Amino acid sequence: MHYYVYILTNKNHTVLYTGVTRDLIRRVYEHKNNADPNSFTAKYKVHKLVYFEETSDVKAAIEREKQIKSWSRDRKTDLIFQANPHWVDLYNRILG
């Protein structure tokens, strides 16, 4: 089984959201379509997948999510820039 830690942003890259999931495609789809209209991502229009990493260890995924969430914005931005320097939406890439 695979688990994913991911970062979403809004159109202007002013808001970052970090999450963890077992089904990245489904979860990003839910964010993009405001499945929960009262959620943080719906409120701030955080729909753009700019970073993700994969692991087979659920505990490692949860710990990594906590670690990234504890980081400063600059550190999160550096992580995104290393993997995705142009901050393109990776959603279509994961659809295959």
Short mmCIF file of N, CA and C in Angstrom, two decimals:
data_model
loop_
_atom_site.label_atom_id
_atom_site.label_comp_id
_atom_site.label_asym_id
_atom_site.label_seq_id
_atom_site.Cartn_x
_atom_site.Cartn_y
_atom_site.Cartn_z
N MET A 1 0.84 -1.18 0.00
CA MET A 1 0.00 0.00 0.00
C MET A 1 0.89 1.25 0.00
N HIS A 2 0.43 2.29 -0.67
CA HIS A 2 1.18 3.53 -0.77
C HIS A 2 0.47 4.64 -0.02
N TYR A 3 1.26 5.53 0.55
CA TYR A 3 0.76 6.70 1.26
C TYR A 3 1.48 7.92 0.72
N TYR A 4 0.80 9.03 0.72
CA TYR A 4 1.34 10.24 0.11
C TYR A 4 1.24 11.42 1.07
N VAL A 5 2.30 12.19 1.11
CA VAL A 5 2.31 13.48 1.78
C VAL A 5 2.33 14.49 0.64
N TYR A 6 1.46 15.49 0.72
CA TYR A 6 1.32 16.41 -0.40
C TYR A 6 1.17 17.84 0.08
N ILE A 7 1.47 18.76 -0.84
CA ILE A 7 1.29 20.18 -0.57
C ILE A 7 0.46 20.77 -1.72
N LEU A 8 -0.56 21.50 -1.32
CA LEU A 8 -1.40 22.24 -2.26
C LEU A 8 -1.20 23.73 -2.03
N THR A 9 -1.47 24.52 -3.06
CA THR A 9 -1.44 25.96 -2.92
C THR A 9 -2.60 26.57 -3.70
N ASN A 10 -2.76 27.86 -3.55
CA ASN A 10 -3.80 28.57 -4.30
C ASN A 10 -3.19 29.19 -5.55
N LYS A 11 -4.02 29.88 -6.31
CA LYS A 11 -3.60 30.45 -7.59
C LYS A 11 -2.38 31.37 -7.47
N ASN A 12 -2.33 32.17 -6.42
CA ASN A 12 -1.24 33.13 -6.26
C ASN A 12 -0.11 32.64 -5.37
N HIS A 13 -0.18 31.38 -4.96
CA HIS A 13 0.85 30.75 -4.13
C HIS A 13 1.01 31.42 -2.76
N THR A 14 -0.05 32.01 -2.26
CA THR A 14 0.01 32.70 -0.97
C THR A 14 -0.39 31.81 0.21
N VAL A 15 -1.04 30.68 -0.09
CA VAL A 15 -1.49 29.76 0.96
C VAL A 15 -0.92 28.38 0.65
N LEU A 16 -0.40 27.71 1.68
CA LEU A 16 0.09 26.34 1.53
C LEU A 16 -0.70 25.43 2.46
N TYR A 17 -1.03 24.25 1.96
CA TYR A 17 -1.76 23.25 2.75
C TYR A 17 -1.01 21.93 2.62
N THR A 18 -0.70 21.31 3.73
CA THR A 18 -0.01 20.01 3.72
C THR A 18 -0.96 18.94 4.23
N GLY A 19 -1.00 17.81 3.53
CA GLY A 19 -1.88 16.72 3.93
C GLY A 19 -1.23 15.37 3.71
N VAL A 20 -1.93 14.33 4.16
CA VAL A 20 -1.48 12.96 3.96
C VAL A 20 -2.70 12.15 3.53
N THR A 21 -2.48 11.18 2.64
CA THR A 21 -3.58 10.38 2.12
C THR A 21 -3.07 9.04 1.60
N ARG A 22 -3.99 8.11 1.47
CA ARG A 22 -3.68 6.82 0.86
C ARG A 22 -3.99 6.86 -0.63
N ASP A 23 -4.89 7.75 -1.04
CA ASP A 23 -5.32 7.84 -2.44
C ASP A 23 -5.15 9.29 -2.90
N LEU A 24 -4.01 9.59 -3.48
CA LEU A 24 -3.67 10.96 -3.84
C LEU A 24 -4.61 11.52 -4.91
N ILE A 25 -4.92 10.73 -5.91
CA ILE A 25 -5.79 11.22 -6.98
C ILE A 25 -7.17 11.59 -6.43
N ARG A 26 -7.75 10.71 -5.65
CA ARG A 26 -9.06 10.98 -5.07
C ARG A 26 -9.03 12.20 -4.16
N ARG A 27 -8.01 12.28 -3.32
CA ARG A 27 -7.95 13.36 -2.34
C ARG A 27 -7.77 14.71 -3.00
N VAL A 28 -6.89 14.80 -4.00
CA VAL A 28 -6.70 16.07 -4.70
C VAL A 28 -7.97 16.43 -5.46
N TYR A 29 -8.62 15.45 -6.05
CA TYR A 29 -9.91 15.70 -6.73
C TYR A 29 -10.91 16.31 -5.75
N GLU A 30 -10.97 15.77 -4.54
CA GLU A 30 -11.88 16.31 -3.53
C GLU A 30 -11.54 17.76 -3.20
N HIS A 31 -10.26 18.06 -3.06
CA HIS A 31 -9.85 19.44 -2.79
C HIS A 31 -10.24 20.35 -3.95
N LYS A 32 -9.93 19.92 -5.17
CA LYS A 32 -10.21 20.74 -6.35
C LYS A 32 -11.69 21.02 -6.53
N ASN A 33 -12.52 20.10 -6.09
CA ASN A 33 -13.97 20.22 -6.29
C ASN A 33 -14.71 20.59 -5.01
N ASN A 34 -13.97 21.04 -4.00
CA ASN A 34 -14.57 21.50 -2.74
C ASN A 34 -15.58 20.50 -2.18
N ALA A 35 -15.14 19.24 -2.07
CA ALA A 35 -16.01 18.20 -1.54
C ALA A 35 -16.57 18.58 -0.17
N ASP A 36 -15.78 19.25 0.62
CA ASP A 36 -16.24 19.81 1.89
C ASP A 36 -16.21 21.33 1.74
N PRO A 37 -17.35 21.94 1.44
CA PRO A 37 -17.38 23.38 1.18
C PRO A 37 -16.97 24.25 2.37
N ASN A 38 -16.92 23.66 3.56
CA ASN A 38 -16.51 24.41 4.75
C ASN A 38 -15.04 24.20 5.12
N SER A 39 -14.32 23.48 4.29
CA SER A 39 -12.93 23.16 4.59
C SER A 39 -12.00 24.35 4.36
N PHE A 40 -10.82 24.26 4.94
CA PHE A 40 -9.77 25.26 4.75
C PHE A 40 -9.45 25.42 3.26
N THR A 41 -9.30 24.30 2.56
CA THR A 41 -8.90 24.37 1.16
C THR A 41 -10.00 24.98 0.29
N ALA A 42 -11.25 24.75 0.64
CA ALA A 42 -12.35 25.39 -0.11
C ALA A 42 -12.39 26.88 0.18
N LYS A 43 -12.26 27.24 1.44
CA LYS A 43 -12.33 28.65 1.85
C LYS A 43 -11.25 29.49 1.17
N TYR A 44 -10.04 28.95 1.07
CA TYR A 44 -8.92 29.70 0.52
C TYR A 44 -8.57 29.30 -0.92
N LYS A 45 -9.43 28.50 -1.56
CA LYS A 45 -9.25 28.07 -2.96
C LYS A 45 -7.88 27.43 -3.18
N VAL A 46 -7.55 26.51 -2.31
CA VAL A 46 -6.27 25.80 -2.36
C VAL A 46 -6.49 24.51 -3.15
N HIS A 47 -6.24 24.58 -4.46
CA HIS A 47 -6.59 23.49 -5.36
C HIS A 47 -5.43 23.00 -6.23
N LYS A 48 -4.27 23.56 -6.09
CA LYS A 48 -3.14 23.27 -6.99
C LYS A 48 -2.13 22.37 -6.28
N LEU A 49 -1.95 21.16 -6.80
CA LEU A 49 -0.97 20.21 -6.25
C LEU A 49 0.42 20.59 -6.74
N VAL A 50 1.29 21.01 -5.81
CA VAL A 50 2.63 21.45 -6.21
C VAL A 50 3.74 20.55 -5.70
N TYR A 51 3.41 19.63 -4.80
CA TYR A 51 4.44 18.75 -4.25
C TYR A 51 3.78 17.50 -3.68
N PHE A 52 4.45 16.36 -3.86
CA PHE A 52 4.05 15.15 -3.15
C PHE A 52 5.23 14.21 -3.05
N GLU A 53 5.16 13.36 -2.06
CA GLU A 53 6.13 12.28 -1.91
C GLU A 53 5.37 11.04 -1.47
N GLU A 54 5.96 9.89 -1.74
CA GLU A 54 5.29 8.61 -1.54
C GLU A 54 6.11 7.73 -0.60
N THR A 55 5.39 6.95 0.22
CA THR A 55 6.03 5.96 1.08
C THR A 55 5.08 4.78 1.24
N SER A 56 5.62 3.65 1.62
CA SER A 56 4.77 2.49 1.89
C SER A 56 4.49 2.34 3.38
N ASP A 57 5.01 3.25 4.18
CA ASP A 57 4.88 3.18 5.63
C ASP A 57 3.95 4.28 6.13
N VAL A 58 2.78 3.90 6.62
CA VAL A 58 1.79 4.89 7.05
C VAL A 58 2.32 5.74 8.20
N LYS A 59 3.05 5.15 9.12
CA LYS A 59 3.59 5.93 10.24
C LYS A 59 4.60 6.96 9.74
N ALA A 60 5.42 6.57 8.78
CA ALA A 60 6.39 7.50 8.21
C ALA A 60 5.68 8.65 7.49
N ALA A 61 4.58 8.35 6.81
CA ALA A 61 3.83 9.39 6.10
C ALA A 61 3.25 10.39 7.09
N ILE A 62 2.67 9.90 8.16
CA ILE A 62 2.08 10.78 9.17
C ILE A 62 3.15 11.64 9.84
N GLU A 63 4.28 11.03 10.16
CA GLU A 63 5.38 11.78 10.77
C GLU A 63 5.93 12.83 9.82
N ARG A 64 6.04 12.48 8.54
CA ARG A 64 6.55 13.44 7.56
C ARG A 64 5.57 14.61 7.40
N GLU A 65 4.28 14.32 7.39
CA GLU A 65 3.29 15.40 7.31
C GLU A 65 3.46 16.35 8.50
N LYS A 66 3.58 15.79 9.69
CA LYS A 66 3.76 16.61 10.89
C LYS A 66 5.04 17.44 10.79
N GLN A 67 6.11 16.81 10.29
CA GLN A 67 7.38 17.51 10.15
C GLN A 67 7.24 18.70 9.21
N ILE A 68 6.68 18.47 8.05
CA ILE A 68 6.53 19.55 7.06
C ILE A 68 5.62 20.64 7.61
N LYS A 69 4.53 20.27 8.26
CA LYS A 69 3.62 21.27 8.83
C LYS A 69 4.33 22.16 9.87
N SER A 70 5.31 21.61 10.54
CA SER A 70 6.02 22.38 11.57
C SER A 70 7.05 23.35 10.99
N TRP A 71 7.38 23.19 9.73
CA TRP A 71 8.39 24.01 9.09
C TRP A 71 7.89 25.43 8.84
N SER A 72 8.83 26.33 8.68
CA SER A 72 8.50 27.70 8.26
C SER A 72 8.03 27.68 6.81
N ARG A 73 7.37 28.75 6.42
CA ARG A 73 6.93 28.86 5.03
C ARG A 73 8.13 28.81 4.09
N ASP A 74 9.22 29.47 4.44
CA ASP A 74 10.40 29.47 3.58
C ASP A 74 10.93 28.06 3.35
N ARG A 75 10.94 27.26 4.38
CA ARG A 75 11.45 25.89 4.24
C ARG A 75 10.52 25.06 3.35
N LYS A 76 9.22 25.24 3.51
CA LYS A 76 8.26 24.53 2.64
C LYS A 76 8.42 24.99 1.19
N THR A 77 8.61 26.28 1.01
CA THR A 77 8.80 26.83 -0.34
C THR A 77 10.06 26.25 -0.98
N ASP A 78 11.12 26.14 -0.21
CA ASP A 78 12.36 25.53 -0.72
C ASP A 78 12.13 24.09 -1.16
N LEU A 79 11.37 23.34 -0.36
CA LEU A 79 11.07 21.95 -0.70
C LEU A 79 10.32 21.88 -2.04
N ILE A 80 9.35 22.75 -2.21
CA ILE A 80 8.58 22.78 -3.46
C ILE A 80 9.48 23.16 -4.63
N PHE A 81 10.28 24.21 -4.47
CA PHE A 81 11.16 24.67 -5.54
C PHE A 81 12.14 23.59 -5.98
N GLN A 82 12.63 22.78 -5.05
CA GLN A 82 13.58 21.72 -5.41
C GLN A 82 12.93 20.68 -6.32
N ALA A 83 11.67 20.35 -6.05
CA ALA A 83 10.99 19.31 -6.83
C ALA A 83 10.19 19.86 -8.00
N ASN A 84 9.73 21.11 -7.88
CA ASN A 84 8.81 21.67 -8.86
C ASN A 84 9.09 23.18 -8.97
N PRO A 85 10.20 23.56 -9.61
CA PRO A 85 10.64 24.96 -9.60
C PRO A 85 9.65 25.95 -10.21
N HIS A 86 8.77 25.49 -11.08
CA HIS A 86 7.81 26.39 -11.71
C HIS A 86 6.42 26.31 -11.08
N TRP A 87 6.32 25.55 -10.01
CA TRP A 87 5.07 25.39 -9.27
C TRP A 87 3.91 25.01 -10.19
N VAL A 88 4.16 24.10 -11.12
CA VAL A 88 3.08 23.65 -12.00
C VAL A 88 2.15 22.72 -11.21
N ASP A 89 0.91 22.66 -11.63
CA ASP A 89 -0.06 21.77 -11.00
C ASP A 89 0.26 20.35 -11.44
N LEU A 90 0.58 19.50 -10.50
CA LEU A 90 1.00 18.12 -10.80
C LEU A 90 -0.17 17.16 -10.94
N TYR A 91 -1.37 17.64 -10.77
CA TYR A 91 -2.54 16.75 -10.79
C TYR A 91 -2.65 15.97 -12.08
N ASN A 92 -2.53 16.64 -13.23
CA ASN A 92 -2.65 15.93 -14.50
C ASN A 92 -1.56 14.89 -14.67
N ARG A 93 -0.40 15.13 -14.10
CA ARG A 93 0.71 14.16 -14.20
C ARG A 93 0.40 12.89 -13.41
N ILE A 94 -0.25 13.04 -12.26
CA ILE A 94 -0.54 11.84 -11.47
C ILE A 94 -1.72 11.05 -12.02
N LEU A 95 -2.52 11.70 -12.88
CA LEU A 95 -3.63 10.98 -13.50
C LEU A 95 -3.12 9.95 -14.51
N GLY A 96 -1.92 10.19 -15.02
CA GLY A 96 -1.27 9.24 -15.93
C GLY A 96 -1.83 9.31 -17.28
#
